[in-house]
Short mmCIF file of C-alpha atoms and ligand atoms in Angstrom, two decimals:
data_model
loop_
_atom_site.label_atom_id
_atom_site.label_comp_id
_atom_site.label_asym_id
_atom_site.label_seq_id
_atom_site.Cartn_x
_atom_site.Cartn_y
_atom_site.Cartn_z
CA UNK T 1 104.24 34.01 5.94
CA UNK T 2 102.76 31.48 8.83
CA UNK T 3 101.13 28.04 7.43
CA UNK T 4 98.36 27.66 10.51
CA UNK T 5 95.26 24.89 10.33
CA UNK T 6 93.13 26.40 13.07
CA UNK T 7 91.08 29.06 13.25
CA UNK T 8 92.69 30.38 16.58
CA UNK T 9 96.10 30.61 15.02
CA UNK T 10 95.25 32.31 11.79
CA UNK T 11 92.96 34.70 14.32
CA UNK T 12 95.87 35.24 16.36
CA UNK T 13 98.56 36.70 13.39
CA UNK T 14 96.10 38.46 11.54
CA UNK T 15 96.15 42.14 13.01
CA UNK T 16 94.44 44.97 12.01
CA UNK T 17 91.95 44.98 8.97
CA UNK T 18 92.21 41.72 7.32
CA UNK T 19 91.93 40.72 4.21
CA UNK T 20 90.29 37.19 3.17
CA UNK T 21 91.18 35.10 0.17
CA UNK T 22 89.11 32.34 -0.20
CA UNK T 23 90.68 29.33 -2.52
CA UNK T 24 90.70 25.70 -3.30
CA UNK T 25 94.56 25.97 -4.32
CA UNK T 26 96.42 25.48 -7.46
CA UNK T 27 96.92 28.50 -7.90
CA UNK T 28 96.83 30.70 -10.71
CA UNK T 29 96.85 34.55 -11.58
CA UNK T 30 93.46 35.04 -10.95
CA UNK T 31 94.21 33.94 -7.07
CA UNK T 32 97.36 35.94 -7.18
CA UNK T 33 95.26 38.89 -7.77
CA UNK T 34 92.97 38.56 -5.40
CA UNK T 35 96.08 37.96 -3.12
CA UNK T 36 97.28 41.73 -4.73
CA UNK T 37 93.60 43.52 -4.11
CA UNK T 38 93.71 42.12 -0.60
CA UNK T 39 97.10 43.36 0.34
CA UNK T 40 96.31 46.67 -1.05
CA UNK T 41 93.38 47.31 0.93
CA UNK T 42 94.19 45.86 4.21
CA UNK T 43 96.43 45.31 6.62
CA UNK T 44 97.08 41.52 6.82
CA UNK T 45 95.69 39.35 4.54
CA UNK T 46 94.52 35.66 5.02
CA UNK T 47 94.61 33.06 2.16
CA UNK T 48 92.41 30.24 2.73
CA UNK T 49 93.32 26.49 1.15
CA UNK T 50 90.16 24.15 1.37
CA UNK T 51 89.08 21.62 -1.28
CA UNK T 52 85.51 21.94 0.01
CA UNK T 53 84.44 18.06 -0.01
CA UNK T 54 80.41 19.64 0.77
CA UNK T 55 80.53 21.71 -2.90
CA UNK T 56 81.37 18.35 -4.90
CA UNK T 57 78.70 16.31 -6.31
CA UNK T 58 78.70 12.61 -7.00
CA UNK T 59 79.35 13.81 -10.69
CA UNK T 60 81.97 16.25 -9.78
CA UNK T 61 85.80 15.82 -10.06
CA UNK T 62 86.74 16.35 -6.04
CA UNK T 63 89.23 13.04 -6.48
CA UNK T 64 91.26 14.66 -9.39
CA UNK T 65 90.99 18.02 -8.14
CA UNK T 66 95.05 19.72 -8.78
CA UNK T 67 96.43 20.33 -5.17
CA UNK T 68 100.12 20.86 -4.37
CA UNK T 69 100.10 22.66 -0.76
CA UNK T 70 103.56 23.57 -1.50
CA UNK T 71 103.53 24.95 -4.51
CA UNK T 72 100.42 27.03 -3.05
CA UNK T 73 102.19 27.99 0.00
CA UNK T 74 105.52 29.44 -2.08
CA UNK T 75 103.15 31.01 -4.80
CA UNK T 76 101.06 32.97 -1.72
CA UNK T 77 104.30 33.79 0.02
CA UNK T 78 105.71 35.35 -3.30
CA UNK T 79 102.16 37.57 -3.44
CA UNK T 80 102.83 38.37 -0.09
CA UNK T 81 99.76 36.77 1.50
CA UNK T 82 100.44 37.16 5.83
CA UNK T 83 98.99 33.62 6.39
CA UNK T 84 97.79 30.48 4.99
CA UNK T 85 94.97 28.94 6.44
CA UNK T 86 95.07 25.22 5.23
CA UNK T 87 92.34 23.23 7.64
CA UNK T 88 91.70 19.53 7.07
CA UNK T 89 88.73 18.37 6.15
CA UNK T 90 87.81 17.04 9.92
CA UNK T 91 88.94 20.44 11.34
CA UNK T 92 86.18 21.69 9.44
CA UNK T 93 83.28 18.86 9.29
CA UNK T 94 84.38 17.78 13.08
CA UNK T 95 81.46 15.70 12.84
CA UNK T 96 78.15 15.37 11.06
CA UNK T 97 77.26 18.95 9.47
CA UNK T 98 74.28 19.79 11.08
CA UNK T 99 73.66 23.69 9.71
CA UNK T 100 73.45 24.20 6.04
CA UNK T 101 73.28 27.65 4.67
CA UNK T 102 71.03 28.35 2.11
CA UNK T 103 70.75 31.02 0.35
CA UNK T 104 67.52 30.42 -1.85
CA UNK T 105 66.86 31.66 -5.43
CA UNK T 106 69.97 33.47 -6.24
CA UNK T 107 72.11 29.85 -6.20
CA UNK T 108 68.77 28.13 -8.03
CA UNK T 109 69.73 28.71 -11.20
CA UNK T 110 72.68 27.83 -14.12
CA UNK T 111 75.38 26.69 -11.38
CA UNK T 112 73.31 25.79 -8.84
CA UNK T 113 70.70 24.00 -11.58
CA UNK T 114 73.67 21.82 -12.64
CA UNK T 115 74.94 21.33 -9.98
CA UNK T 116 72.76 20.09 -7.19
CA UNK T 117 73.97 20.83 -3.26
CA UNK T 118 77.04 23.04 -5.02
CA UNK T 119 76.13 26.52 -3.63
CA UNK T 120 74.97 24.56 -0.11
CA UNK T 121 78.46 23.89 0.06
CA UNK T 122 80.04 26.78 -1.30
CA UNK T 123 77.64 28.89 0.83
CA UNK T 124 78.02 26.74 4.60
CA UNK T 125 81.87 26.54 4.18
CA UNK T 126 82.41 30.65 3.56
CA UNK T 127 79.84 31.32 6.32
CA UNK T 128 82.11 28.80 8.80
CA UNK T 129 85.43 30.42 6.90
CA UNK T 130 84.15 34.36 7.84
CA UNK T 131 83.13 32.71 11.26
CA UNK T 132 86.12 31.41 12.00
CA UNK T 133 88.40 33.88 10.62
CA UNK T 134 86.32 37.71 10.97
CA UNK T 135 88.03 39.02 8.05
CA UNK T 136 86.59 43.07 7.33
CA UNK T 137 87.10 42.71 3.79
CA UNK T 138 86.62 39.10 1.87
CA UNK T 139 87.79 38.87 -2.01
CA UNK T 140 86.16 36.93 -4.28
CA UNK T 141 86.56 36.62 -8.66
CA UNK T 142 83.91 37.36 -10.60
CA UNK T 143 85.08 34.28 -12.91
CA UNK T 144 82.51 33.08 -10.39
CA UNK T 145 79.81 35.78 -10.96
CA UNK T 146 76.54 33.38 -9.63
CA UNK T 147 78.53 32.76 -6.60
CA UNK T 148 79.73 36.25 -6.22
CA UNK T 149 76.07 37.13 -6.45
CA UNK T 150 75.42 34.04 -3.57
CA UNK T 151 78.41 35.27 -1.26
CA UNK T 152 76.93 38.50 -1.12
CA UNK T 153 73.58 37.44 -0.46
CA UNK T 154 74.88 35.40 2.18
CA UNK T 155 76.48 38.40 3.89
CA UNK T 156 73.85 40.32 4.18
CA UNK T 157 71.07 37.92 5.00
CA UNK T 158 73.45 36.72 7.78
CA UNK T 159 74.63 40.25 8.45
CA UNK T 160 78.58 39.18 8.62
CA UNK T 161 80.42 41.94 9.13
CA UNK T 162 82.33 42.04 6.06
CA UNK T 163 83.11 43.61 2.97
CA UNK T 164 82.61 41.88 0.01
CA UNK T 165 84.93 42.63 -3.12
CA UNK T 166 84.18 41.28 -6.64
CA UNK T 167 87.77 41.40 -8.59
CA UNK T 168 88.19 41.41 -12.72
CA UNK T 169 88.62 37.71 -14.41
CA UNK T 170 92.12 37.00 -15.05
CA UNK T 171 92.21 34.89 -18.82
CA UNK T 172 95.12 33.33 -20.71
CA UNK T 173 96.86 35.12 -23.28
CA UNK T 174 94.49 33.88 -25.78
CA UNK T 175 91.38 34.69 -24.00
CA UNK T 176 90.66 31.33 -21.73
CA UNK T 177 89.86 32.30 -18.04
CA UNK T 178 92.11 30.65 -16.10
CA UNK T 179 91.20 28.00 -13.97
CA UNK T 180 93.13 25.59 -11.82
CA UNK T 181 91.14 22.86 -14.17
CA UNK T 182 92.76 24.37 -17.10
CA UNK T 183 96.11 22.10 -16.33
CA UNK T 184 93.46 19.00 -17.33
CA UNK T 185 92.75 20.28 -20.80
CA UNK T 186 95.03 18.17 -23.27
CA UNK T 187 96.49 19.49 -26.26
CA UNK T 188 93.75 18.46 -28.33
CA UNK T 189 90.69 20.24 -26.63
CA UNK T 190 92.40 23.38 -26.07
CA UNK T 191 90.82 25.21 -29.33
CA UNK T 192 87.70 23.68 -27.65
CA UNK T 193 88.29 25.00 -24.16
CA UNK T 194 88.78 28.51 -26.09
CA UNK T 195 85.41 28.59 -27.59
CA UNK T 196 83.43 29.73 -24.09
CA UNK T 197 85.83 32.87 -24.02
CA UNK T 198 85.12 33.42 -27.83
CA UNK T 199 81.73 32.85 -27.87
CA UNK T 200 81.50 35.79 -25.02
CA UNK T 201 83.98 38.39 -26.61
CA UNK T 202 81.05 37.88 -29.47
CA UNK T 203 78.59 38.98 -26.91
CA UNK T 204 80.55 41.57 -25.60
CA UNK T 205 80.99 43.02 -28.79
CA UNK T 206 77.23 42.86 -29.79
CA UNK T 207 76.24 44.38 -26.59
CA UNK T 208 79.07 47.66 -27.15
CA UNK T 209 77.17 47.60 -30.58
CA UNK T 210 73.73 48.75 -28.82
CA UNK T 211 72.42 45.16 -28.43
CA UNK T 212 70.41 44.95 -25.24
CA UNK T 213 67.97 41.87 -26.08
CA UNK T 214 69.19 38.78 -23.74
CA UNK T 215 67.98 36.09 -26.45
CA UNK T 216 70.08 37.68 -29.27
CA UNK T 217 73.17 38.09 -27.05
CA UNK T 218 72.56 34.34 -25.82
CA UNK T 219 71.81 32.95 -29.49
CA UNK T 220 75.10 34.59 -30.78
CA UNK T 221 77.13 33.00 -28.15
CA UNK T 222 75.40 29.87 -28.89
CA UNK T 223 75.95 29.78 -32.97
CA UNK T 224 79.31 30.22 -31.72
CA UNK T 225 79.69 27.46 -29.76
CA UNK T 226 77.89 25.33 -32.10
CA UNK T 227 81.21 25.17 -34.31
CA UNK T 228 82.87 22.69 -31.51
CA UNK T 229 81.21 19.26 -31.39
CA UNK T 230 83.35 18.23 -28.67
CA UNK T 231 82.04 20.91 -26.59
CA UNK T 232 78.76 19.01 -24.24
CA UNK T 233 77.35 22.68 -23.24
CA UNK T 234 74.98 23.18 -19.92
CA UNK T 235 73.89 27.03 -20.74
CA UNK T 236 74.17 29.73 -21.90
CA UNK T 237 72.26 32.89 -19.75
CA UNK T 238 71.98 36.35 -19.14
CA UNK T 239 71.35 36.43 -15.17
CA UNK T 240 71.82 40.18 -13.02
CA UNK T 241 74.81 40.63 -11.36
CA UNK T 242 72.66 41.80 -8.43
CA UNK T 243 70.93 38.40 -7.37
CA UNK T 244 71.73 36.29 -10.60
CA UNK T 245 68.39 35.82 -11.71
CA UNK T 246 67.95 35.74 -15.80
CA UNK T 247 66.36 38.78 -17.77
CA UNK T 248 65.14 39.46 -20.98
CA UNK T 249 66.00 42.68 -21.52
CA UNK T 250 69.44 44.14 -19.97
CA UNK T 251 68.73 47.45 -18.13
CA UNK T 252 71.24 47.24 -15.07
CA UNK T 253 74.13 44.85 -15.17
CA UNK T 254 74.15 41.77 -16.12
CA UNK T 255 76.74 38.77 -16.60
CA UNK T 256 76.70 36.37 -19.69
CA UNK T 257 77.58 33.04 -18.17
CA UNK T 258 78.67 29.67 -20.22
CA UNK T 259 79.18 26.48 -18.71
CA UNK T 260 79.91 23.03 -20.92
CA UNK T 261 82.20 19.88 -20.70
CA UNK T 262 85.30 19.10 -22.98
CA UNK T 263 87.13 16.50 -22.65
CA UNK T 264 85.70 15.67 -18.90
CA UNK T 265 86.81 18.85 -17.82
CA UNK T 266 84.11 21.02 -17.13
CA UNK T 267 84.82 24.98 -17.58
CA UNK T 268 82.88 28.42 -16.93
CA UNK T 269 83.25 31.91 -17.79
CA UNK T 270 81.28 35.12 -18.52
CA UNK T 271 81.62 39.05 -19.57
CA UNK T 272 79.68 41.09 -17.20
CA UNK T 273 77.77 43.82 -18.99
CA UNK T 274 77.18 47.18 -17.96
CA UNK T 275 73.90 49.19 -19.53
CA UNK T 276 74.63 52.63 -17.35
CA UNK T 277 78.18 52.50 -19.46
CA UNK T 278 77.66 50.80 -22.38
CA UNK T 279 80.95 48.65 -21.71
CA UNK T 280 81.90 45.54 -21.38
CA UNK T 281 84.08 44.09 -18.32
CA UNK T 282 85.93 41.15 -20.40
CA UNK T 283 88.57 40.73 -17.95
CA UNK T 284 92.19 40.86 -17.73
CA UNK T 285 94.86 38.97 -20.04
CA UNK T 286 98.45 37.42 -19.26
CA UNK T 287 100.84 38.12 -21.67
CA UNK T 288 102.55 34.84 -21.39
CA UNK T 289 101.73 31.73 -20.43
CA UNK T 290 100.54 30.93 -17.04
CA UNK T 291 102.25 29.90 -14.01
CA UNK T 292 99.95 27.16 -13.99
CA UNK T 293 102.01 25.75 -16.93
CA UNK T 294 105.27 25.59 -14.81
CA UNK T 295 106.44 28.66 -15.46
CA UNK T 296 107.05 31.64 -13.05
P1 AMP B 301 88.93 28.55 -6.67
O1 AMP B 301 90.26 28.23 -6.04
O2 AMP B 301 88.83 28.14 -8.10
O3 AMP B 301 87.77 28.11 -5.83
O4 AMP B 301 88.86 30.13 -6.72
C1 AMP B 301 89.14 30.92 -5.60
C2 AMP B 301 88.77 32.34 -5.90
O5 AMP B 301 89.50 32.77 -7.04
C3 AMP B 301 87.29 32.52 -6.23
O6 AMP B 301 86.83 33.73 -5.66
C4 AMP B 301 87.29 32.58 -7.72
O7 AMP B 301 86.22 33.32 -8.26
C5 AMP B 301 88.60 33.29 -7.99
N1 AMP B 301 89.07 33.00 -9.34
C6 AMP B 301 89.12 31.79 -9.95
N2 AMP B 301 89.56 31.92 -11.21
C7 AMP B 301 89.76 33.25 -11.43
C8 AMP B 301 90.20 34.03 -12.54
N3 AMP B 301 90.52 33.47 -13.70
N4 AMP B 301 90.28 35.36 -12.38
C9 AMP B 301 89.97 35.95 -11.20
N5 AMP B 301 89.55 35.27 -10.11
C10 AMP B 301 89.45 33.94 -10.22
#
């Protein structure tokens, strides 16, 4: 595996179809398997290392974001990731950002409604990373379902010629979606941290019941969150998976999303919801504890 920082170099060593992994590092599981759908789809795949400064608000953590490039680097090498594209942050805002994509409604909402300029950045730095790097085939979690929904809108208003994949959430043997944040949680918020990924196996269960009605899906989750004071929550919506705008009723699919602050950590998650099935996509769980926890 080749560590490069330009565009040109990670261009150069990629051959064939090629696989993108966009990340902010620290990894976890849930990056590892993206790493694992990438390699088994294409022929070399690229993991990308950026802590996007432009996606931070003034609010946002961007100073105590976890990074440890080496760690990363081993952890990708171990997946078997071809290259690691780790830019700086004036290899990729040279000089004053002129062109900011926009995407419109679909990054208006929950997320985006939070957090003001987020999907601006999220959105202008994977247009410059597809850009720069022409992957055919890009990999993103659906841990991140509104920006799933905004990376795909992207593509094809833009017309990149990519493939965009949408991978399973990985979660914690108890349920929490893991999250390089998750190594800020302290002992004593943890049963908090748990109660977004509680609140939505509630909703997922509901919803394999028959329940189709957005309100009493979101007003279930809600009761259940209700039970943890320390919990500051944002929302709690039923947006489509298509363009992540909220309905009332769910006839095509739809993810649950949760967002709230514990402990100044601020943590999302959702079940995605699937009326043409009945089912429930609730992710993917470790059965021990998570490399993000020291071990391997
Ligand atoms: P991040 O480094 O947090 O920006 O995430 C990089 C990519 O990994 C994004 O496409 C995320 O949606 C995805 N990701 C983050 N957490 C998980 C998870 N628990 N399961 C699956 N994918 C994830």
């Amino acid at each position: 595996m080749k560590v490069v920082s330009t565009f040109e170099e990670a261009r150069e060593l990629a051959g064939g179809n090629v696989g993108l992994v966009p990340t902010m590092g620290y990894f976890h599981e849930g990056h590892v398997s993206l790493i694992q759908a990438a390699l088994s789809e294409t022929d070399s795949v690229v993991v990308s290392i950026f802590v996007n400064p432009m996606q931070f608000g003034q609010q946002d953590d961007l100073e105590t974001y976890p990074q440890d490039s080496e760690r990363d680097f081993t952890l990708a090498s171990d997946a078997g990731a071809d290259v690691v594209f780790a830019p700086s942050v004036d290899y990729m805002y040279p000089s004053h950002q002129r062109t900011v994509v926009s995407v419109g409604t679909v990054a208006e909402g929950m997320e985006g409604a939070h957090r003001p300029g987020h999907f601006d950045g999220v959105t202008t730095v994977v247009a410059k990373l597809l850009a720069g790097l022409q992957p055919n085939v890009a990999f993103f979690g659906r841990k991140d379902a509104q920006q799933l929904a905004v990376v795909r809108a992207l593509v094809v208003d833009l017309a990149f010629p990519v493939s965009v994949r949408g991978m399973p959430t990985v979660r914690e043997a108890d349920g929490l979606a893991l999250s390089s944040r998750n190594v800020k949680i302290g002992q004593a918020d943890r049963a908090t941290a748990l109660s977004l990924s509680t609140s939505l196996m509630l909703v997922a269960d509901a919803f394999e019941a028959g329940e189709r009605e957005s309100q009493a899906l979101t007003s279930l989750a809600r009761d259940s969150l209700g039970l943890f004071p320390l919990l500051s929550v944002d929302y709690v919506e039923v947006a489509q998976s298509s363009d992540a705008r909220t309905v009332e009723t769910i006839d095509a699919e739809v993810f649950v999303a949760v967002a709230g602050t514990v402990g100044g950590v601020r943590l999302i998650d959702n079940v995605t919801l699937d009326p043409s099935t009945g089912r429930a996509d609730r992710g993917i769980r470790l059965n021990q504890p998570s490399i993000l926890y020291g071990g391997s």
